[in-house]
């Protein structure tokens, strides 16, 4: 701070200021020195960080068209953080997770994310959900230097390190999922007529891109789209049935996956169904369809996944225990595994960011390649790659159980090929260490 009070020009080695002025100046200098020292401490200079805690925020569809199923994700993440906090936190800090409802509405997303950044002073945004919603705040977060970690969407938009250096995806992207599901369909039945039903945005478009990567531009007999504002897919399914579709690949959120299967059943039509992980969780779909008809309609249902979602796996059992103890006995399903997996990956990044983490050290930790996550394949994060996974496994519902069948695919450039799964082992009871 500048002192605008004029004082006599000092002589070398001697102050000409009166004693009172000299004392005031000395006191001011001491205050400035202390202030600068405090500001130089990363924990003091970085929003959302103090000696005891770190605050992160998220926008989630707790209400609206994507709420069913997806609204449970942030609760699972918060439950995992409560488990970590009860076991000493990360580098001595507890994690405070602030979640705000955006109703899956981009305009609301913009409002609540500004609140998180400007009023709540969060350290980072974690797992903001939805392609249309999160796209609306991408530039804002970049311009404000807020780490934008592990977006809950498979859009390729999040993988632009030069344009958005602080943004990282979490899901295997929709190109990867579309290509893997299409390749599995071809491997199972090379002559099947394949069609696609997709959401009328980047979700559907990039998923179709992946399907065509595996099958060629003429490999899809019919491509139909839906909008989340219309709860009717009768016309789309009628067109697909007319086209002779035998395998339907779905780029749909859970509610519209269930709607497609239910509508087809009412039409007396029984094609094979393959779905993206974003709309392929068996317990959630049974909840939509009902216990009386859901299990029968979903028998043989195929989906993609990249997390260790197999009943009996170490991660599955740990997350189930955490859910029972910290999540008020909420239903345990794939969305729970997803939410806790996100929490684990953030905790791992925070642990690697150092004892006095900054926003810069957090993003550097993700880019370092040191994170392992808890997937069925290694993470692919790096300085030039902000996507989490380049491959997925194929899961099939058999006898009411959704589990992997041993088919795993990775996408490398314009090629999709079979891969060997490499599940990450559970260590230290699921609490990351530096």
Short mmCIF file of C-alpha atoms in Angstrom, two decimals:
data_model
loop_
_atom_site.label_atom_id
_atom_site.label_comp_id
_atom_site.label_asym_id
_atom_site.label_seq_id
_atom_site.Cartn_x
_atom_site.Cartn_y
_atom_site.Cartn_z
CA UNK A 1 0.00 0.00 0.00
CA UNK A 2 1.41 3.44 -0.94
CA UNK A 3 1.85 6.22 1.67
CA UNK A 4 0.96 9.54 0.02
CA UNK A 5 2.08 11.71 3.03
CA UNK A 6 5.12 13.81 1.99
CA UNK A 7 8.19 13.40 4.19
CA UNK A 8 11.62 15.12 4.12
CA UNK A 9 14.22 13.64 1.85
CA UNK A 10 16.34 11.34 4.02
CA UNK A 11 20.10 11.59 4.30
CA UNK A 12 22.19 8.48 3.80
CA UNK A 13 22.27 6.37 6.96
CA UNK A 14 19.93 8.70 8.81
CA UNK A 15 16.14 9.11 8.97
CA UNK A 16 14.83 12.66 9.11
CA UNK A 17 11.28 11.62 9.96
CA UNK A 18 9.98 12.41 13.45
CA UNK A 19 9.98 9.47 15.92
CA UNK A 20 6.18 9.07 15.70
CA UNK A 21 6.31 8.87 11.90
CA UNK A 22 9.18 6.42 12.04
CA UNK A 23 7.24 4.20 14.48
CA UNK A 24 4.10 4.33 12.34
CA UNK A 25 6.08 3.49 9.22
CA UNK A 26 7.75 0.58 10.97
CA UNK A 27 4.42 -0.74 12.16
CA UNK A 28 2.93 -0.37 8.67
CA UNK A 29 5.90 -2.18 7.16
CA UNK A 30 5.44 -5.03 9.62
CA UNK A 31 1.75 -5.31 8.76
CA UNK A 32 2.53 -5.29 5.03
CA UNK A 33 5.21 -7.94 5.51
CA UNK A 34 2.84 -10.16 7.46
CA UNK A 35 0.11 -9.66 4.87
CA UNK A 36 2.44 -10.57 2.01
CA UNK A 37 3.67 -13.61 3.89
CA UNK A 38 0.10 -14.78 4.45
CA UNK A 39 -0.81 -14.17 0.83
CA UNK A 40 2.19 -16.15 -0.35
CA UNK A 41 0.82 -19.26 1.37
CA UNK A 42 -1.07 -21.32 -1.25
CA UNK A 43 -3.85 -22.25 1.18
CA UNK A 44 -4.55 -18.56 1.83
CA UNK A 45 -4.30 -17.44 -1.77
CA UNK A 46 -6.48 -20.16 -3.32
CA UNK A 47 -10.28 -19.99 -3.06
CA UNK A 48 -11.92 -22.89 -1.25
CA UNK A 49 -8.78 -24.01 0.60
CA UNK A 50 -7.78 -23.52 4.21
CA UNK A 51 -5.64 -25.52 6.61
CA UNK A 52 -8.45 -27.90 7.50
CA UNK A 53 -10.73 -28.28 4.48
CA UNK A 54 -11.23 -27.96 0.74
CA UNK A 55 -14.53 -26.88 -0.78
CA UNK A 56 -15.64 -28.12 -4.21
CA UNK A 57 -18.92 -27.61 -6.01
CA UNK A 58 -21.14 -29.20 -8.63
CA UNK A 59 -24.25 -28.59 -10.69
CA UNK A 60 -26.56 -31.61 -10.82
CA UNK A 61 -30.10 -32.39 -12.08
CA UNK A 62 -31.74 -32.97 -8.72
CA UNK A 63 -35.02 -32.16 -10.45
CA UNK A 64 -36.12 -32.12 -14.09
CA UNK A 65 -35.98 -34.63 -16.96
CA UNK A 66 -32.61 -36.13 -16.00
CA UNK A 67 -33.25 -36.36 -12.26
CA UNK A 68 -34.38 -39.98 -12.18
CA UNK A 69 -31.25 -41.99 -11.59
CA UNK A 70 -28.80 -39.12 -12.05
CA UNK A 71 -29.95 -37.23 -8.95
CA UNK A 72 -28.45 -40.00 -6.81
CA UNK A 73 -24.93 -39.49 -8.20
CA UNK A 74 -23.97 -36.46 -6.12
CA UNK A 75 -25.39 -38.06 -2.96
CA UNK A 76 -23.09 -41.03 -3.56
CA UNK A 77 -20.11 -38.72 -4.08
CA UNK A 78 -20.92 -36.89 -0.87
CA UNK A 79 -21.20 -40.21 0.98
CA UNK A 80 -17.76 -41.23 -0.25
CA UNK A 81 -16.31 -37.91 0.91
CA UNK A 82 -17.91 -38.42 4.34
CA UNK A 83 -16.13 -41.78 4.51
CA UNK A 84 -12.81 -40.14 3.60
CA UNK A 85 -13.37 -37.31 6.10
CA UNK A 86 -14.04 -39.80 8.90
CA UNK A 87 -10.73 -41.45 8.06
CA UNK A 88 -8.57 -38.34 8.28
CA UNK A 89 -9.34 -36.62 4.98
CA UNK A 90 -6.74 -36.01 2.27
CA UNK A 91 -3.41 -34.55 3.42
CA UNK A 92 -5.16 -33.57 6.65
CA UNK A 93 -8.05 -31.75 4.94
CA UNK A 94 -11.71 -32.75 4.88
CA UNK A 95 -13.67 -32.36 1.65
CA UNK A 96 -16.76 -30.14 1.62
CA UNK A 97 -18.96 -30.91 -1.41
CA UNK A 98 -21.51 -28.22 -2.34
CA UNK A 99 -24.16 -29.41 -4.80
CA UNK A 100 -26.69 -27.13 -6.51
CA UNK A 101 -29.71 -28.16 -8.55
CA UNK A 102 -29.84 -26.93 -12.15
CA UNK A 103 -32.86 -28.98 -13.27
CA UNK A 104 -30.89 -30.00 -16.40
CA UNK A 105 -31.53 -26.46 -17.67
CA UNK A 106 -28.49 -24.60 -19.12
CA UNK A 107 -29.76 -21.18 -18.01
CA UNK A 108 -30.06 -22.42 -14.44
CA UNK A 109 -26.65 -24.07 -14.72
CA UNK A 110 -25.08 -20.71 -15.49
CA UNK A 111 -26.72 -19.15 -12.45
CA UNK A 112 -25.78 -21.84 -9.93
CA UNK A 113 -22.20 -22.19 -11.19
CA UNK A 114 -21.67 -18.44 -10.78
CA UNK A 115 -22.96 -18.78 -7.23
CA UNK A 116 -20.54 -21.61 -6.56
CA UNK A 117 -17.58 -19.64 -7.89
CA UNK A 118 -18.38 -16.10 -6.73
CA UNK A 119 -20.30 -16.67 -3.50
CA UNK A 120 -19.29 -20.10 -2.24
CA UNK A 121 -15.68 -19.60 -3.41
CA UNK A 122 -15.17 -23.23 -4.41
CA UNK A 123 -11.70 -24.59 -5.14
CA UNK A 124 -12.95 -26.49 -8.20
CA UNK A 125 -16.06 -27.65 -10.01
CA UNK A 126 -16.44 -31.42 -9.84
CA UNK A 127 -18.51 -33.68 -12.09
CA UNK A 128 -20.95 -31.08 -13.44
CA UNK A 129 -23.56 -33.20 -15.19
CA UNK A 130 -24.87 -32.96 -18.73
CA UNK A 131 -23.66 -31.99 -22.18
CA UNK A 132 -26.03 -29.05 -22.87
CA UNK A 133 -25.82 -27.83 -19.28
CA UNK A 134 -22.08 -27.97 -18.76
CA UNK A 135 -21.33 -26.58 -22.21
CA UNK A 136 -23.04 -23.38 -21.09
CA UNK A 137 -20.45 -22.74 -18.33
CA UNK A 138 -17.32 -24.03 -20.04
CA UNK A 139 -16.01 -20.60 -21.08
CA UNK A 140 -16.91 -19.01 -17.75
CA UNK A 141 -14.92 -21.57 -15.76
CA UNK A 142 -11.98 -21.28 -18.13
CA UNK A 143 -11.94 -17.48 -17.96
CA UNK A 144 -11.99 -17.59 -14.15
CA UNK A 145 -9.25 -20.21 -13.88
CA UNK A 146 -11.47 -22.68 -12.00
CA UNK A 147 -10.43 -26.34 -12.36
CA UNK A 148 -13.27 -28.14 -14.13
CA UNK A 149 -12.78 -31.75 -13.20
CA UNK A 150 -14.35 -34.97 -14.41
CA UNK A 151 -17.41 -33.68 -16.25
CA UNK A 152 -20.35 -36.09 -16.08
CA UNK A 153 -20.83 -36.47 -19.83
CA UNK A 154 -19.17 -38.37 -22.62
CA UNK A 155 -18.96 -35.39 -24.94
CA UNK A 156 -15.63 -34.92 -26.69
CA UNK A 157 -15.97 -31.20 -25.91
CA UNK A 158 -14.16 -31.71 -22.59
CA UNK A 159 -11.05 -33.02 -24.30
CA UNK A 160 -9.63 -29.77 -25.70
CA UNK A 161 -6.47 -29.09 -23.65
CA UNK A 162 -5.38 -26.12 -25.76
CA UNK A 163 -8.79 -24.44 -25.63
CA UNK A 164 -9.84 -25.48 -22.10
CA UNK A 165 -6.70 -26.36 -20.13
CA UNK A 166 -8.57 -26.81 -16.84
CA UNK A 167 -11.36 -29.07 -18.09
CA UNK A 168 -11.22 -32.88 -17.90
CA UNK A 169 -13.85 -35.50 -18.72
CA UNK A 170 -14.78 -38.53 -16.64
CA UNK A 171 -16.99 -40.75 -18.79
CA UNK A 172 -15.62 -42.77 -21.65
CA UNK A 173 -16.65 -40.49 -24.50
CA UNK A 174 -19.65 -41.23 -26.67
CA UNK A 175 -17.50 -41.97 -29.70
CA UNK A 176 -15.78 -44.73 -27.73
CA UNK A 177 -19.08 -46.13 -26.44
CA UNK A 178 -20.79 -46.00 -29.83
CA UNK A 179 -17.85 -47.68 -31.54
CA UNK A 180 -17.54 -50.39 -28.88
CA UNK A 181 -21.24 -51.25 -28.86
CA UNK A 182 -21.40 -51.31 -32.65
CA UNK A 183 -18.31 -53.52 -32.89
CA UNK A 184 -19.77 -55.93 -30.35
CA UNK A 185 -23.02 -56.04 -32.36
CA UNK A 186 -21.05 -56.83 -35.51
CA UNK A 187 -18.97 -59.47 -33.72
CA UNK A 188 -22.11 -61.14 -32.37
CA UNK A 189 -24.13 -60.99 -35.60
CA UNK A 190 -22.38 -59.57 -38.69
CA UNK A 191 -25.61 -59.52 -40.72
CA UNK A 192 -27.87 -57.76 -38.20
CA UNK A 193 -29.64 -54.55 -39.27
CA UNK A 194 -28.35 -51.85 -36.91
CA UNK A 195 -30.17 -48.60 -36.03
CA UNK A 196 -29.55 -45.73 -33.61
CA UNK A 197 -31.83 -43.66 -31.39
CA UNK A 198 -30.03 -40.66 -29.94
CA UNK A 199 -30.61 -37.47 -27.98
CA UNK A 200 -30.81 -34.49 -30.33
CA UNK A 201 -27.53 -32.92 -29.25
CA UNK A 202 -23.85 -33.74 -28.97
CA UNK A 203 -24.75 -36.95 -27.10
CA UNK A 204 -26.53 -38.47 -30.08
CA UNK A 205 -24.24 -36.98 -32.73
CA UNK A 206 -20.94 -38.17 -31.27
CA UNK A 207 -22.38 -41.59 -30.38
CA UNK A 208 -23.44 -41.97 -34.04
CA UNK A 209 -19.93 -40.95 -35.07
CA UNK A 210 -18.57 -43.87 -33.05
CA UNK A 211 -21.10 -46.31 -34.48
CA UNK A 212 -20.14 -45.31 -38.00
CA UNK A 213 -16.46 -45.62 -37.11
CA UNK A 214 -17.10 -49.32 -36.46
CA UNK A 215 -19.73 -50.04 -39.12
CA UNK A 216 -19.01 -47.50 -41.85
CA UNK A 217 -21.15 -44.58 -43.03
CA UNK A 218 -23.70 -46.94 -44.57
CA UNK A 219 -23.80 -49.30 -41.57
CA UNK A 220 -26.79 -47.64 -39.88
CA UNK A 221 -30.19 -48.36 -41.42
CA UNK A 222 -32.01 -45.60 -39.51
CA UNK A 223 -30.92 -42.78 -37.21
CA UNK A 224 -33.67 -41.20 -35.11
CA UNK A 225 -33.46 -38.48 -32.46
CA UNK A 226 -35.55 -37.41 -29.48
CA UNK A 227 -35.71 -34.27 -27.36
CA UNK A 228 -35.89 -34.36 -23.57
CA UNK A 229 -38.83 -31.94 -23.67
CA UNK A 230 -41.08 -34.51 -25.39
CA UNK A 231 -42.00 -37.69 -23.54
CA UNK A 232 -42.97 -39.65 -26.64
CA UNK A 233 -40.75 -41.69 -28.96
CA UNK A 234 -43.52 -43.53 -30.79
CA UNK A 235 -42.80 -41.93 -34.17
CA UNK A 236 -39.08 -42.61 -33.91
CA UNK A 237 -39.56 -46.26 -33.01
CA UNK A 238 -42.17 -46.66 -35.73
CA UNK A 239 -39.63 -45.46 -38.30
CA UNK A 240 -37.00 -47.83 -36.91
CA UNK A 241 -39.36 -50.79 -36.99
CA UNK A 242 -40.30 -49.93 -40.57
CA UNK A 243 -36.59 -49.89 -41.46
CA UNK A 244 -36.27 -53.48 -40.25
CA UNK A 245 -33.97 -52.69 -37.32
CA UNK A 246 -32.81 -55.75 -35.41
CA UNK A 247 -30.23 -54.18 -33.09
CA UNK A 248 -31.03 -50.74 -31.69
CA UNK A 249 -28.14 -48.74 -30.24
CA UNK A 250 -29.26 -46.10 -27.75
CA UNK A 251 -27.63 -42.76 -26.93
CA UNK A 252 -30.31 -42.07 -24.33
CA UNK A 253 -30.52 -41.09 -20.69
CA UNK A 254 -32.16 -43.65 -18.40
CA UNK A 255 -35.72 -42.33 -18.65
CA UNK A 256 -35.68 -42.44 -22.43
CA UNK A 257 -34.03 -45.85 -22.53
CA UNK A 258 -36.94 -47.18 -20.50
CA UNK A 259 -39.40 -45.25 -22.67
CA UNK A 260 -37.96 -46.81 -25.81
CA UNK A 261 -38.19 -50.36 -24.46
CA UNK A 262 -41.69 -49.82 -23.07
CA UNK A 263 -42.97 -48.20 -26.26
CA UNK A 264 -41.53 -51.00 -28.41
CA UNK A 265 -43.20 -53.59 -26.19
CA UNK A 266 -46.55 -51.85 -26.66
CA UNK A 267 -45.94 -52.04 -30.41
CA UNK A 268 -45.29 -55.78 -30.15
CA UNK A 269 -41.72 -55.27 -31.30
CA UNK A 270 -38.76 -57.03 -29.68
CA UNK A 271 -35.40 -55.99 -31.19
CA UNK A 272 -32.09 -56.31 -29.35
CA UNK A 273 -31.21 -53.25 -27.24
CA UNK A 274 -27.71 -51.83 -26.69
CA UNK A 275 -27.20 -48.68 -24.58
CA UNK A 276 -24.57 -46.14 -23.58
CA UNK A 277 -23.52 -46.21 -19.94
CA UNK A 278 -25.42 -42.93 -19.50
CA UNK A 279 -28.71 -44.74 -19.93
CA UNK A 280 -27.92 -48.38 -19.29
CA UNK A 281 -28.14 -48.99 -15.54
CA UNK A 282 -30.27 -52.08 -14.90
CA UNK A 283 -31.69 -51.23 -11.41
CA UNK A 284 -32.59 -47.72 -12.58
CA UNK A 285 -34.33 -49.05 -15.68
CA UNK A 286 -36.29 -51.60 -13.65
CA UNK A 287 -37.39 -48.72 -11.46
CA UNK A 288 -38.82 -46.97 -14.52
CA UNK A 289 -40.39 -50.05 -16.10
CA UNK A 290 -41.66 -51.68 -12.92
CA UNK A 291 -40.82 -54.98 -11.27
CA UNK A 292 -43.61 -56.79 -13.10
CA UNK A 293 -42.37 -56.16 -16.65
CA UNK A 294 -38.91 -54.61 -16.30
CA UNK A 295 -36.83 -57.78 -15.74
CA UNK A 296 -38.43 -59.55 -18.70
CA UNK A 297 -37.99 -56.59 -21.07
CA UNK A 298 -34.37 -56.15 -19.97
CA UNK A 299 -33.25 -59.77 -20.25
CA UNK A 300 -30.34 -59.80 -22.70
CA UNK A 301 -29.99 -55.99 -22.54
CA UNK A 302 -26.49 -54.88 -23.55
CA UNK A 303 -24.64 -51.82 -22.22
CA UNK A 304 -21.18 -50.30 -22.02
CA UNK A 305 -19.25 -49.46 -18.86
CA UNK A 306 -15.73 -48.55 -17.80
CA UNK A 307 -16.03 -48.78 -14.00
CA UNK A 308 -15.77 -51.82 -11.76
CA UNK A 309 -19.48 -52.38 -11.47
CA UNK A 310 -19.44 -56.18 -11.08
CA UNK A 311 -21.24 -57.56 -8.02
CA UNK A 312 -18.64 -59.15 -5.77
CA UNK A 313 -15.69 -57.03 -6.91
CA UNK A 314 -13.67 -55.35 -4.15
CA UNK A 315 -14.64 -51.84 -5.26
CA UNK A 316 -18.31 -52.78 -5.55
CA UNK A 317 -18.32 -54.22 -2.04
CA UNK A 318 -16.51 -51.22 -0.55
CA UNK A 319 -18.91 -48.76 -2.17
CA UNK A 320 -21.87 -50.83 -0.99
CA UNK A 321 -20.57 -50.63 2.59
CA UNK A 322 -20.06 -46.87 2.30
CA UNK A 323 -23.55 -46.51 0.87
CA UNK A 324 -25.07 -48.40 3.80
CA UNK A 325 -23.21 -46.35 6.40
CA UNK A 326 -23.06 -42.86 4.88
CA UNK A 327 -25.90 -42.60 2.35
CA UNK A 328 -28.96 -43.22 4.52
CA UNK A 329 -29.53 -46.66 3.03
CA UNK A 330 -30.23 -45.28 -0.45
CA UNK A 331 -30.69 -47.83 -3.26
CA UNK A 332 -27.35 -49.15 -4.48
CA UNK A 333 -26.94 -49.19 -8.26
CA UNK A 334 -24.62 -48.18 -11.09
CA UNK A 335 -25.21 -44.50 -10.40
CA UNK A 336 -23.94 -45.05 -6.84
CA UNK A 337 -20.78 -46.72 -8.14
CA UNK A 338 -20.35 -43.85 -10.59
CA UNK A 339 -20.71 -41.14 -7.93
CA UNK A 340 -18.29 -42.80 -5.53
CA UNK A 341 -15.80 -43.45 -8.33
CA UNK A 342 -15.84 -39.73 -9.14
CA UNK A 343 -15.23 -38.96 -5.48
CA UNK A 344 -12.31 -41.37 -5.36
CA UNK A 345 -10.69 -39.86 -8.45
CA UNK A 346 -10.99 -36.33 -7.08
CA UNK A 347 -9.53 -37.44 -3.74
CA UNK A 348 -6.66 -39.07 -5.63
CA UNK A 349 -6.01 -35.86 -7.60
CA UNK A 350 -6.11 -33.80 -4.39
CA UNK A 351 -3.65 -36.16 -2.70
CA UNK A 352 -1.24 -35.81 -5.63
CA UNK A 353 -1.63 -32.01 -5.69
CA UNK A 354 0.55 -31.61 -2.59
CA UNK A 355 0.29 -30.56 1.03
CA UNK A 356 -0.59 -26.99 0.02
CA UNK A 357 -2.61 -27.51 -3.16
CA UNK A 358 -3.33 -24.75 -5.62
CA UNK A 359 -5.61 -24.77 -8.62
CA UNK A 360 -2.51 -25.10 -10.79
CA UNK A 361 -1.09 -28.05 -8.85
CA UNK A 362 -4.48 -29.78 -8.97
CA UNK A 363 -4.70 -29.67 -12.77
CA UNK A 364 -1.02 -30.62 -13.02
CA UNK A 365 -1.74 -33.69 -10.89
CA UNK A 366 -4.45 -34.82 -13.31
CA UNK A 367 -2.21 -34.22 -16.34
CA UNK A 368 0.75 -35.98 -14.74
CA UNK A 369 -0.43 -39.47 -15.62
CA UNK A 370 -0.03 -40.52 -11.97
CA UNK A 371 -3.75 -41.04 -11.31
CA UNK A 372 -5.04 -44.60 -11.64
CA UNK A 373 -8.74 -44.32 -10.75
CA UNK A 374 -10.77 -47.51 -10.32
CA UNK A 375 -11.75 -48.46 -13.85
CA UNK A 376 -11.47 -51.67 -15.84
CA UNK A 377 -8.85 -50.01 -18.05
CA UNK A 378 -6.08 -47.49 -17.28
CA UNK A 379 -6.84 -43.78 -17.27
CA UNK A 380 -5.57 -41.87 -20.30
CA UNK A 381 -5.13 -38.39 -18.80
CA UNK A 382 -2.08 -36.44 -19.93
CA UNK A 383 -1.00 -32.96 -20.95
CA UNK A 384 -2.35 -33.56 -24.45
CA UNK A 385 -5.32 -35.74 -23.51
CA UNK A 386 -8.05 -34.66 -21.11
CA UNK A 387 -10.25 -37.72 -21.67
CA UNK A 388 -10.39 -40.32 -18.91
CA UNK A 389 -10.94 -43.61 -20.74
CA UNK A 390 -10.39 -44.76 -24.31
CA UNK A 391 -12.21 -48.05 -23.91
CA UNK A 392 -15.19 -49.80 -22.31
CA UNK A 393 -16.34 -53.26 -21.39
CA UNK A 394 -19.59 -54.84 -22.53
CA UNK A 395 -22.14 -55.85 -19.90
CA UNK A 396 -25.21 -58.02 -20.49
CA UNK A 397 -28.25 -58.62 -18.26
CA UNK A 398 -28.67 -62.34 -17.59
CA UNK A 399 -31.18 -63.63 -15.06
CA UNK A 400 -31.62 -60.18 -13.59
CA UNK A 401 -27.87 -59.58 -13.11
CA UNK A 402 -25.96 -57.00 -15.16
CA UNK A 403 -22.31 -57.95 -15.51
CA UNK A 404 -19.39 -57.87 -17.90
CA UNK A 405 -19.14 -60.69 -20.40
CA UNK A 406 -15.42 -60.43 -21.12
CA UNK A 407 -15.68 -58.33 -24.30
CA UNK A 408 -13.68 -55.10 -24.00
CA UNK A 409 -12.90 -52.59 -26.76
CA UNK A 410 -10.60 -49.59 -27.12
CA UNK A 411 -10.62 -46.83 -29.71
CA UNK A 412 -7.30 -45.61 -31.09
CA UNK A 413 -7.73 -42.87 -33.66
CA UNK A 414 -10.10 -44.21 -36.30
CA UNK A 415 -9.83 -47.84 -35.23
CA UNK A 416 -11.79 -49.87 -32.68
CA UNK A 417 -10.27 -53.13 -31.50
CA UNK A 418 -10.66 -55.76 -28.80
CA UNK A 419 -8.63 -55.16 -25.64
CA UNK A 420 -7.72 -56.99 -22.46
CA UNK A 421 -9.34 -55.53 -19.34
CA UNK A 422 -6.93 -54.41 -16.60
CA UNK A 423 -9.03 -53.66 -13.49
CA UNK A 424 -7.37 -51.36 -10.96
CA UNK A 425 -6.97 -53.17 -7.61
CA UNK A 426 -8.44 -51.73 -4.42
CA UNK A 427 -5.77 -50.39 -2.08
CA UNK A 428 -5.70 -48.68 1.34
CA UNK A 429 -9.44 -49.30 1.81
CA UNK A 430 -10.23 -46.94 -1.03
CA UNK A 431 -8.58 -43.83 0.44
CA UNK A 432 -5.91 -42.30 -1.83
CA UNK A 433 -2.46 -41.46 -0.53
CA UNK A 434 0.09 -38.94 -1.93
#
